[in-house]
Short mmCIF file of N, CA and C and ligand atoms in Angstrom, two decimals:
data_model
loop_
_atom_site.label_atom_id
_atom_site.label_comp_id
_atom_site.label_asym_id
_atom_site.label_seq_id
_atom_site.Cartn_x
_atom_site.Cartn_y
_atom_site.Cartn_z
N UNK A 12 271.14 172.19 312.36
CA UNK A 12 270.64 171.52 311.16
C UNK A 12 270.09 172.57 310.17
N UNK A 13 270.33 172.67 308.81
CA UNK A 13 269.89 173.14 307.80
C UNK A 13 268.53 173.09 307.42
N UNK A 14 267.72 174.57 307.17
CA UNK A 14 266.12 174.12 307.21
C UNK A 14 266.50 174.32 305.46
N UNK A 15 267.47 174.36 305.12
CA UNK A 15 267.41 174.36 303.13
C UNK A 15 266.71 172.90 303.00
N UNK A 16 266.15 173.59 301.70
CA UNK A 16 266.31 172.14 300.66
C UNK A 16 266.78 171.90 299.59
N UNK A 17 267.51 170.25 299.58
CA UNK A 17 267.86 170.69 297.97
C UNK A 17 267.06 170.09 296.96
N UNK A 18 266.94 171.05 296.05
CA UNK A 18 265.94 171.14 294.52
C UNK A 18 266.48 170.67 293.27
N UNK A 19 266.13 170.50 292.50
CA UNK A 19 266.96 169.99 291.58
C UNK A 19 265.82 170.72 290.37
N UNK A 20 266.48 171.94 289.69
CA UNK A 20 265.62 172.10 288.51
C UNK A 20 266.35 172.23 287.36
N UNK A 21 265.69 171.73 285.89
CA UNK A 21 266.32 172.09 284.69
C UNK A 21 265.98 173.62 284.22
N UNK A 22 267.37 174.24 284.33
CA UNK A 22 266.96 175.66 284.07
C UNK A 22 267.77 175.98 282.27
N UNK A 23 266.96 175.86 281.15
CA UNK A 23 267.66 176.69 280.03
C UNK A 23 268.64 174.79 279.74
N UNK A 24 268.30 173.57 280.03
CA UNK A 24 268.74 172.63 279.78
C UNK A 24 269.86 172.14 280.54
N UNK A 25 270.19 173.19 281.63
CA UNK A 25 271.29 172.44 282.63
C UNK A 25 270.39 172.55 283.68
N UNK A 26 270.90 171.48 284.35
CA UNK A 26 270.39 170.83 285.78
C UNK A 26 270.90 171.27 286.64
N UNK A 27 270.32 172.34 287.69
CA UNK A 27 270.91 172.79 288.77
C UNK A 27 270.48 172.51 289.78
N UNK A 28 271.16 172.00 290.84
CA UNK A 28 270.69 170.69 291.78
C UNK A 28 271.59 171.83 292.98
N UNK A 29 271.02 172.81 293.72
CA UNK A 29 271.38 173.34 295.01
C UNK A 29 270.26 173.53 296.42
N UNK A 30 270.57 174.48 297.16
CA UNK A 30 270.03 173.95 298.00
C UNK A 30 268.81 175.73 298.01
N UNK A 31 267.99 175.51 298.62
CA UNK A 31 267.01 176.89 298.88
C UNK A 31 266.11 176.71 299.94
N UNK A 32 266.17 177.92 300.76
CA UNK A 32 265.46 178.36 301.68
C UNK A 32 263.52 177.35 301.50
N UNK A 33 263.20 177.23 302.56
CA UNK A 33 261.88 176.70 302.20
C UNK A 33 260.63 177.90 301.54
N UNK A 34 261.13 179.07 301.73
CA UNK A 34 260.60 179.95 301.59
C UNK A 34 260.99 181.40 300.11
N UNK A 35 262.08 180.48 299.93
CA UNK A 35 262.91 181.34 298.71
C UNK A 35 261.71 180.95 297.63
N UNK A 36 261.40 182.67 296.90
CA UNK A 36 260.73 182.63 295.53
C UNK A 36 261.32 182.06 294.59
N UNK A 37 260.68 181.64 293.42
CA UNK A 37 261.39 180.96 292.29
C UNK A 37 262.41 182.03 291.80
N UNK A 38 261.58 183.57 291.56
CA UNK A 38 262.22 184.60 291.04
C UNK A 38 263.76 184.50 291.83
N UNK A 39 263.74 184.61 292.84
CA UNK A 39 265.16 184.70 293.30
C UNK A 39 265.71 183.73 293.71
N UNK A 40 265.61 182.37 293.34
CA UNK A 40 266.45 181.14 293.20
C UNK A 40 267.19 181.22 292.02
N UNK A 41 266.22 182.07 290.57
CA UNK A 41 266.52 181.93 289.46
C UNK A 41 267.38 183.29 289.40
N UNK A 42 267.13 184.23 290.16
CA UNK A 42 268.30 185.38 289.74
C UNK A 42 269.40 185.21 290.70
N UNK A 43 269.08 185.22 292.19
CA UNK A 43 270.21 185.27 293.24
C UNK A 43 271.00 183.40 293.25
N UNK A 44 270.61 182.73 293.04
CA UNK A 44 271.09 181.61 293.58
C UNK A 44 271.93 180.98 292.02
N UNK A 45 271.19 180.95 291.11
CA UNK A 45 271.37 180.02 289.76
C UNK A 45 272.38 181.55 289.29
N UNK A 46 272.22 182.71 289.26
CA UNK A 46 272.75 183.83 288.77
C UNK A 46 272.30 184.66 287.74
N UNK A 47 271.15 183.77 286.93
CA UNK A 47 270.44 184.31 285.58
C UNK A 47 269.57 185.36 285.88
N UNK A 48 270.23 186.91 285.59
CA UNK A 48 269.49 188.24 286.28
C UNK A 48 268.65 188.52 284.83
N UNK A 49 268.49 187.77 283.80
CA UNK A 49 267.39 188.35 282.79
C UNK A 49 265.96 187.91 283.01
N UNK A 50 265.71 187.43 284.43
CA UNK A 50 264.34 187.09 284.67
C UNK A 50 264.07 188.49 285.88
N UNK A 51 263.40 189.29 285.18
CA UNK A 51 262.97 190.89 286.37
C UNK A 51 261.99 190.41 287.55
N UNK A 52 262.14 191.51 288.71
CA UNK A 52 261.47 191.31 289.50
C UNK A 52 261.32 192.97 289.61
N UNK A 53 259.35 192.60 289.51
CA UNK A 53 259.13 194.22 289.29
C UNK A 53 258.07 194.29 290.48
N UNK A 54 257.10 193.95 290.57
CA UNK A 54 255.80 194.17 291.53
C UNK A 54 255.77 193.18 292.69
N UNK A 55 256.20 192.48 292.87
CA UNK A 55 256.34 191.35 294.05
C UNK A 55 254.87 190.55 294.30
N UNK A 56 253.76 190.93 293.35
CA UNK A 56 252.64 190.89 293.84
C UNK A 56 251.69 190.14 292.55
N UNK A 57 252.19 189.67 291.70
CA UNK A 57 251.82 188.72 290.73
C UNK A 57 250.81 189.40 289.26
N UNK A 58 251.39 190.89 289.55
CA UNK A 58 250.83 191.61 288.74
C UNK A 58 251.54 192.19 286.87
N UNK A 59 252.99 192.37 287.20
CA UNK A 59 253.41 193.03 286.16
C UNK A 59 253.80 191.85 285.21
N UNK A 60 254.04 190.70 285.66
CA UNK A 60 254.82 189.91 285.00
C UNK A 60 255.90 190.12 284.29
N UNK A 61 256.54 190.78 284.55
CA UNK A 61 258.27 190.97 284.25
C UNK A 61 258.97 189.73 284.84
N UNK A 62 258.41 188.71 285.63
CA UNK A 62 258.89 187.59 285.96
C UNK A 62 258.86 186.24 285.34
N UNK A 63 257.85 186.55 284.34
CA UNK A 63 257.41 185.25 283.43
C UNK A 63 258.47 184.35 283.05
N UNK A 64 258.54 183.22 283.10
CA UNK A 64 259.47 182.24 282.85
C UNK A 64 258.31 181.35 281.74
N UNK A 65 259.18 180.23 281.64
CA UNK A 65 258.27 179.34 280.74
C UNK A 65 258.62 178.19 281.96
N UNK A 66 257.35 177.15 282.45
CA UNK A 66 258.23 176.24 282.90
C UNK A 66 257.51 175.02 282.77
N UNK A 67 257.70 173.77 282.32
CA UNK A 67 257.25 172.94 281.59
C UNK A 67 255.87 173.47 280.58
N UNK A 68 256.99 174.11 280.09
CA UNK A 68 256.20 174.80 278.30
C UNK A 68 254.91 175.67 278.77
N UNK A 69 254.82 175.98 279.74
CA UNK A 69 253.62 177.13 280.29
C UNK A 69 254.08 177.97 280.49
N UNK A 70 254.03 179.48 280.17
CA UNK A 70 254.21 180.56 280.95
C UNK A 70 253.80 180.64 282.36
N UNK A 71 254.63 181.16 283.27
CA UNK A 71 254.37 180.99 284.99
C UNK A 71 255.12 182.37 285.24
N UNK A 72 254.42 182.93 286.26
CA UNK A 72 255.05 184.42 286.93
C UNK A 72 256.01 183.38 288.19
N UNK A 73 257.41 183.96 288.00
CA UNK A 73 258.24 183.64 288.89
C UNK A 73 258.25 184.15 289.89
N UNK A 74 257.45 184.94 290.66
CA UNK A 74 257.06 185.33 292.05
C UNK A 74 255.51 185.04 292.62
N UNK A 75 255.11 184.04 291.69
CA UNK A 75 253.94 182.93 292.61
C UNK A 75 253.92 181.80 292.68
N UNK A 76 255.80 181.26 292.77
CA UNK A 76 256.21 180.25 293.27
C UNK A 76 257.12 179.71 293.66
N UNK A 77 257.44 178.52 294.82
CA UNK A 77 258.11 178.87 295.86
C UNK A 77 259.23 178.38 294.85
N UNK A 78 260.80 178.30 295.51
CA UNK A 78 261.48 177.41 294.53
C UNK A 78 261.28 176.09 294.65
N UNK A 79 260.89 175.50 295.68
CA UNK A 79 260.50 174.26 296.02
C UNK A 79 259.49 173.45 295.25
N UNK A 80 258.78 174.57 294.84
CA UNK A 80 257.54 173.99 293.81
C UNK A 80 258.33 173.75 292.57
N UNK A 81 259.14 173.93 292.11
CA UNK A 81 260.14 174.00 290.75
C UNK A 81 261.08 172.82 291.21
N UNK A 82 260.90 172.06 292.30
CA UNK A 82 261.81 170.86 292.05
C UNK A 82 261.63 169.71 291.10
N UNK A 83 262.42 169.27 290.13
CA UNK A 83 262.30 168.30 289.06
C UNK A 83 261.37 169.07 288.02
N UNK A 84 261.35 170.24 287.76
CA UNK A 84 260.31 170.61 286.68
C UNK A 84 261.09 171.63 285.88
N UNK A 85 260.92 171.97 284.77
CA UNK A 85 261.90 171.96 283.60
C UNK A 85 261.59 173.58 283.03
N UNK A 86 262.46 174.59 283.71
CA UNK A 86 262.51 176.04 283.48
C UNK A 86 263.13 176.74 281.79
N UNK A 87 262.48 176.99 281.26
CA UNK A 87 263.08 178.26 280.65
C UNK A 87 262.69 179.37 280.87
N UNK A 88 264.18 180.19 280.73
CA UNK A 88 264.04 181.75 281.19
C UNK A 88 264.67 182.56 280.04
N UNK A 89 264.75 184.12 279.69
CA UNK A 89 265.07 184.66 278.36
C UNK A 89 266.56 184.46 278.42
N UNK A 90 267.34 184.09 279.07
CA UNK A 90 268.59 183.33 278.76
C UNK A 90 268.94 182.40 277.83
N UNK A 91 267.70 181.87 277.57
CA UNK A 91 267.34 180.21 277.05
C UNK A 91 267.27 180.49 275.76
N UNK A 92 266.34 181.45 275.23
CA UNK A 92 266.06 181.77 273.90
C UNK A 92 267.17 181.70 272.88
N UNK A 93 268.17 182.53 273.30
CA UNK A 93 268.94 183.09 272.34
C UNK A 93 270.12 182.11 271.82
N UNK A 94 270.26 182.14 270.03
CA UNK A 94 270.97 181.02 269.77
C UNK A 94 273.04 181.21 269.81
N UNK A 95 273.11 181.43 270.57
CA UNK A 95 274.70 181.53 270.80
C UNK A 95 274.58 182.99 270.96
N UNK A 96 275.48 183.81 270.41
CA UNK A 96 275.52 185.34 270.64
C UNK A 96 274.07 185.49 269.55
N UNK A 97 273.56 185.42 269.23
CA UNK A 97 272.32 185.16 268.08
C UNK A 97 270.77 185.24 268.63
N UNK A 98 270.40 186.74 268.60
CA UNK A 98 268.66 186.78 269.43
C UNK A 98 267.98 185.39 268.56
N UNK A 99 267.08 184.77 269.00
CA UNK A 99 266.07 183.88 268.45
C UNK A 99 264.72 184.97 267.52
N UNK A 100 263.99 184.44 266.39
CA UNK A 100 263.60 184.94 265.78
C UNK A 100 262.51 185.97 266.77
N UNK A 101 261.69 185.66 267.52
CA UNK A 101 260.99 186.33 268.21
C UNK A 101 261.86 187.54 269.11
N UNK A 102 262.83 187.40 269.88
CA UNK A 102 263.47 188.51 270.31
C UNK A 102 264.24 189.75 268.98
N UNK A 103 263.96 188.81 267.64
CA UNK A 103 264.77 189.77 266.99
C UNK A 103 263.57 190.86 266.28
N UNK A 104 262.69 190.04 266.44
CA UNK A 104 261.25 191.10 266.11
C UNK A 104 261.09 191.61 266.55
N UNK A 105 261.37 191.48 268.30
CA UNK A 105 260.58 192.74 269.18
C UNK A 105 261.94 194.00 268.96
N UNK A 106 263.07 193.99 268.88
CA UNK A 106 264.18 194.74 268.42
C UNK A 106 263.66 195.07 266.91
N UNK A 107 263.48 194.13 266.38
CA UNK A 107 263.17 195.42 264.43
C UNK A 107 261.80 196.10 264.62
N UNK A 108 260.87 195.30 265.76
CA UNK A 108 259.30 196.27 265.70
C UNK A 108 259.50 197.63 266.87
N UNK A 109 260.61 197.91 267.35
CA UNK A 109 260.81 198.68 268.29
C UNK A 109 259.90 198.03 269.56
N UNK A 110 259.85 197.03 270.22
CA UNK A 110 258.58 196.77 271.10
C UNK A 110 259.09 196.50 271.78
N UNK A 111 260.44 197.79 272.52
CA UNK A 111 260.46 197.98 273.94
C UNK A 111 261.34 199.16 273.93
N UNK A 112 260.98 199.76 274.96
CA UNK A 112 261.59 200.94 275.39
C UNK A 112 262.41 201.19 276.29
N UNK A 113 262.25 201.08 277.85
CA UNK A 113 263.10 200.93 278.89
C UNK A 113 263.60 199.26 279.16
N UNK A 114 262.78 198.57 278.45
CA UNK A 114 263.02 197.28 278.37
C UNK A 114 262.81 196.36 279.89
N UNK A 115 262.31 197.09 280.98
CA UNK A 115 262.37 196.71 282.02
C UNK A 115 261.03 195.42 282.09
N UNK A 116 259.88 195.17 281.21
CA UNK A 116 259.11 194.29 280.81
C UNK A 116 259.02 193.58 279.68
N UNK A 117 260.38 193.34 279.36
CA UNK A 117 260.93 193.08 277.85
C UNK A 117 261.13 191.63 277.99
N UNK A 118 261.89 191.02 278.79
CA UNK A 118 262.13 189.60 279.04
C UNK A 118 260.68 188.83 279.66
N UNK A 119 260.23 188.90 280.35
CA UNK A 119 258.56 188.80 280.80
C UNK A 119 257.23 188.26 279.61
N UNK A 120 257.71 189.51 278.44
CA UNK A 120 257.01 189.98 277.62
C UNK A 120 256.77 189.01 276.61
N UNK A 121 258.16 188.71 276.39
CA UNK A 121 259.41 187.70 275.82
C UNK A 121 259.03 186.09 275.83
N UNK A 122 259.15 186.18 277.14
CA UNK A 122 258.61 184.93 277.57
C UNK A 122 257.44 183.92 277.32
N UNK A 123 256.26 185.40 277.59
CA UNK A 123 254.96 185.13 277.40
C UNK A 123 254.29 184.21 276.02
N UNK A 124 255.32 185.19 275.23
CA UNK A 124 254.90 185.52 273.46
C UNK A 124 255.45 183.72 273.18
N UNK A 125 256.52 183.62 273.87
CA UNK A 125 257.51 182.35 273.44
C UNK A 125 256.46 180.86 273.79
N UNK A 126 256.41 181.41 274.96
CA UNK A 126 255.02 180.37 274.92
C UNK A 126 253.93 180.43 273.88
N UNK A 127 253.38 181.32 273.87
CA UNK A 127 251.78 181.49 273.03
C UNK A 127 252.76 180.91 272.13
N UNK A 128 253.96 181.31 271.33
CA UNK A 128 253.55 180.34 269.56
C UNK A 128 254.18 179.27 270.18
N UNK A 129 254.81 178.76 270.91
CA UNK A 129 255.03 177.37 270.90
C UNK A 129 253.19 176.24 271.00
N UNK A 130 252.56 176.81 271.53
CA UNK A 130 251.10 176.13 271.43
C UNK A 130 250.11 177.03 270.44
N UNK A 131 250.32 178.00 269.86
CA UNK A 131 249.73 178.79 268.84
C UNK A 131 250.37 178.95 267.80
N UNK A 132 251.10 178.35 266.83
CA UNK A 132 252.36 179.16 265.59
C UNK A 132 251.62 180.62 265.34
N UNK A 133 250.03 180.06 265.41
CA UNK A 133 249.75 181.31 264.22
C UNK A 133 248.78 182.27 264.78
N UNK A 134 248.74 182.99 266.04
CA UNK A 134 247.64 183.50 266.66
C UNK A 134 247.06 184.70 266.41
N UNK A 135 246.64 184.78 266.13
CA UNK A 135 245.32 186.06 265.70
C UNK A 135 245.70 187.58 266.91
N UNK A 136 245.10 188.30 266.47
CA UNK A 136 245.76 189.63 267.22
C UNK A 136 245.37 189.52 268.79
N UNK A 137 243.92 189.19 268.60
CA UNK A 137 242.98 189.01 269.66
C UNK A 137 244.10 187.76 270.77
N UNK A 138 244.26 186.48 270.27
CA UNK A 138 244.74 185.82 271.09
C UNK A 138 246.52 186.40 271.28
N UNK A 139 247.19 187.27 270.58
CA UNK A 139 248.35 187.48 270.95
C UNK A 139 247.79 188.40 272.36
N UNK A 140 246.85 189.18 272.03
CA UNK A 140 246.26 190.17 273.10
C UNK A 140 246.32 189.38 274.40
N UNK A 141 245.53 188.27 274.16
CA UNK A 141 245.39 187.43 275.32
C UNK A 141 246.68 186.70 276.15
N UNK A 142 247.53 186.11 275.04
CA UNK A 142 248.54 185.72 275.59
C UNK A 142 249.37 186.39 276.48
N UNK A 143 249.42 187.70 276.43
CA UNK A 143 250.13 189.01 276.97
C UNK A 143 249.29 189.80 278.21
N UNK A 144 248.40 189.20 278.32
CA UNK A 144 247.66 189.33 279.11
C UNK A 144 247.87 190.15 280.36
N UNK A 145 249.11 189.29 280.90
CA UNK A 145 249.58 189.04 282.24
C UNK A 145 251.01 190.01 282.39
N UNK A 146 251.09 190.18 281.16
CA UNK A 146 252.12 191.74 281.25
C UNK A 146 252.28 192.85 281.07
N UNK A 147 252.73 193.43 281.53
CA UNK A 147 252.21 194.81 281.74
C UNK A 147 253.49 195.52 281.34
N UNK A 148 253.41 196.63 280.14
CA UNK A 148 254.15 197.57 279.75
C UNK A 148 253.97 199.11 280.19
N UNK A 149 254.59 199.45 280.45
CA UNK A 149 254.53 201.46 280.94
C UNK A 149 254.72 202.07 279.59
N UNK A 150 255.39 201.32 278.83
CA UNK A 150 256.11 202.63 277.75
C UNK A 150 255.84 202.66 276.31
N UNK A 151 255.26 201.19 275.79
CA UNK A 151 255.18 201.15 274.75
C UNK A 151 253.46 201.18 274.07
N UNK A 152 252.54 200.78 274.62
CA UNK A 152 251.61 201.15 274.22
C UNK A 152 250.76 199.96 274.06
N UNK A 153 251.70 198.48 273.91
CA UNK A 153 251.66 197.25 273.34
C UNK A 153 251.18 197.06 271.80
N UNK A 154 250.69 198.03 270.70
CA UNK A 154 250.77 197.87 269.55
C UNK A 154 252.18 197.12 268.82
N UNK A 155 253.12 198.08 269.14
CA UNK A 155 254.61 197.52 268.86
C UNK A 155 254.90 196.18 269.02
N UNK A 156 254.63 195.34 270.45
CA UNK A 156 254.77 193.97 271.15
C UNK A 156 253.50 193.21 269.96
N UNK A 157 252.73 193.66 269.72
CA UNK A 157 251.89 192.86 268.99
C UNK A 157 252.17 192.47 267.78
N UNK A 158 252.84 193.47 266.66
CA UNK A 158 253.18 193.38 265.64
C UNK A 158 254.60 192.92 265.51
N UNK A 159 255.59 192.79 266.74
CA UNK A 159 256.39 192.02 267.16
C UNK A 159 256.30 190.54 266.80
N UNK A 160 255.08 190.18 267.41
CA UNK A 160 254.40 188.38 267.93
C UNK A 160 254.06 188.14 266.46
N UNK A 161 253.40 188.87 265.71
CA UNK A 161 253.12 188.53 264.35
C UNK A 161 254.29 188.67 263.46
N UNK A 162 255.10 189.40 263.71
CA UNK A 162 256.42 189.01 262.69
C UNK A 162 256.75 187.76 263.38
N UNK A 163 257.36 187.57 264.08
CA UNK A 163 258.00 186.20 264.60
C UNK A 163 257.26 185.20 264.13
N UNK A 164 255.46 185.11 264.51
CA UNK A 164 254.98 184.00 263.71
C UNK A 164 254.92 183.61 262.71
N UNK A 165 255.02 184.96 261.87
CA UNK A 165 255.57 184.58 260.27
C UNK A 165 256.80 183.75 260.14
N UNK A 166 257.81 184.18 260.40
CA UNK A 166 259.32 184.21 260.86
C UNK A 166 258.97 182.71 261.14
N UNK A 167 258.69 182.21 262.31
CA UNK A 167 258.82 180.80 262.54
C UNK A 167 257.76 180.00 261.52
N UNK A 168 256.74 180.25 261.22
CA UNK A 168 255.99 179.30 260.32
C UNK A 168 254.92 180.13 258.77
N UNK A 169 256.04 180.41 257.74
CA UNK A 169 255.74 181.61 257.06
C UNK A 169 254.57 180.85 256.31
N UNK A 170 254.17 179.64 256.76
CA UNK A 170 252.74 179.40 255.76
C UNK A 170 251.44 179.54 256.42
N UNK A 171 251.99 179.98 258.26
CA UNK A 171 251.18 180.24 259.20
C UNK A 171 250.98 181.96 259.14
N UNK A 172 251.67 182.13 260.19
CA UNK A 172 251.83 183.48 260.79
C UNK A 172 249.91 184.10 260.66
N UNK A 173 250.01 185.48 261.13
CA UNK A 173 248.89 185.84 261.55
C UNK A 173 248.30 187.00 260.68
N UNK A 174 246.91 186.95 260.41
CA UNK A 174 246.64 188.03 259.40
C UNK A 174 246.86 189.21 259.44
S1 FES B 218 257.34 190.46 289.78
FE1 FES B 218 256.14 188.72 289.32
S2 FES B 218 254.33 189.49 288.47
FE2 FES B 218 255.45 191.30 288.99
S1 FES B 219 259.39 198.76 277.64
FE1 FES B 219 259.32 199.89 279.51
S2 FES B 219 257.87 198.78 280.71
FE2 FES B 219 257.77 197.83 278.77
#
């Protein structure tokens, strides 16, 4: 008998209904099983957040949860963002603000930011600070990622955006 289970999550608006280990991380349901390798797995330990997903409109580190906990609950990952071959306004900021380098905390980063303006349009430096909290860059300094989050908020709500 099979100790899988099957899950059923909306990942990026399709419904993927397979089966996972009781013990399989979200991170690797969502890269090894579903196939979507733009969600990183960097620290295993709930620290770098290179795993950040969005999942029912919260940012969540995809290696502090099981996939089982993600059954019936509604994933986006940086797959999701982008509008056809077309970055979404926020990924195209962090590309014109230079705000990534090896890019290995770029999707994570991504993620994070995508959340904060979906519940913030217009967040102040301090709360982009905060929103980003949970990720961790080696290379860039996070000035770049910041002034990133504030173009985009312009970009998405130019009567908002941030001072
Ligand atoms: S891999 Fe999830 S926080 Fe580092
Ligand atoms: S761009 Fe290299 S870790 Fe962030």
């Amino acid at each position: 008998m099979s100790d899988k289970a099957k899950i059923r999550i909306t990942i990026n608006g399709v419904v993927h209904e397979r089966e996972a280990p009781p013990r399989m991380l979200l991170v690797d349901y969502i890269r090894d099983v579903v196939g979507l390798k733009g969600t990183r797995y960097g620290c295993d330990t709930s620290n770098c957040g290179s795993c950040t997903i969005v999942m029912d409109g919260r940012s969540a580190k995809s290696c502090t949860f099981l996939a089982v906990q993600a059954d019936g609950r509604e994933v986006t990952t940086i797959e999701g963002l982008a509008e056809g071959s077309a970055l979404n306004p926020l990924q195209a900021a962090f590309q014109e603000a230079h705000a990534l380098q090896c890019g290995f905390c770029t999707s994570g980063m991504v993620m994070s930011a995508h959340a904060l303006l979906a519940h913030n349009p217009a967040p102040s430096v301090e709360e982009i600070r905060e929103g980003i909290i949970g990720n961790l860059c080696r290379c860039t300094g996070y000035v770049p990622v910041i002034e990133a989050v504030q173009a985009a908020a312009r970009r998405l709500d130019p009567k908002g955006g941030t001072p």
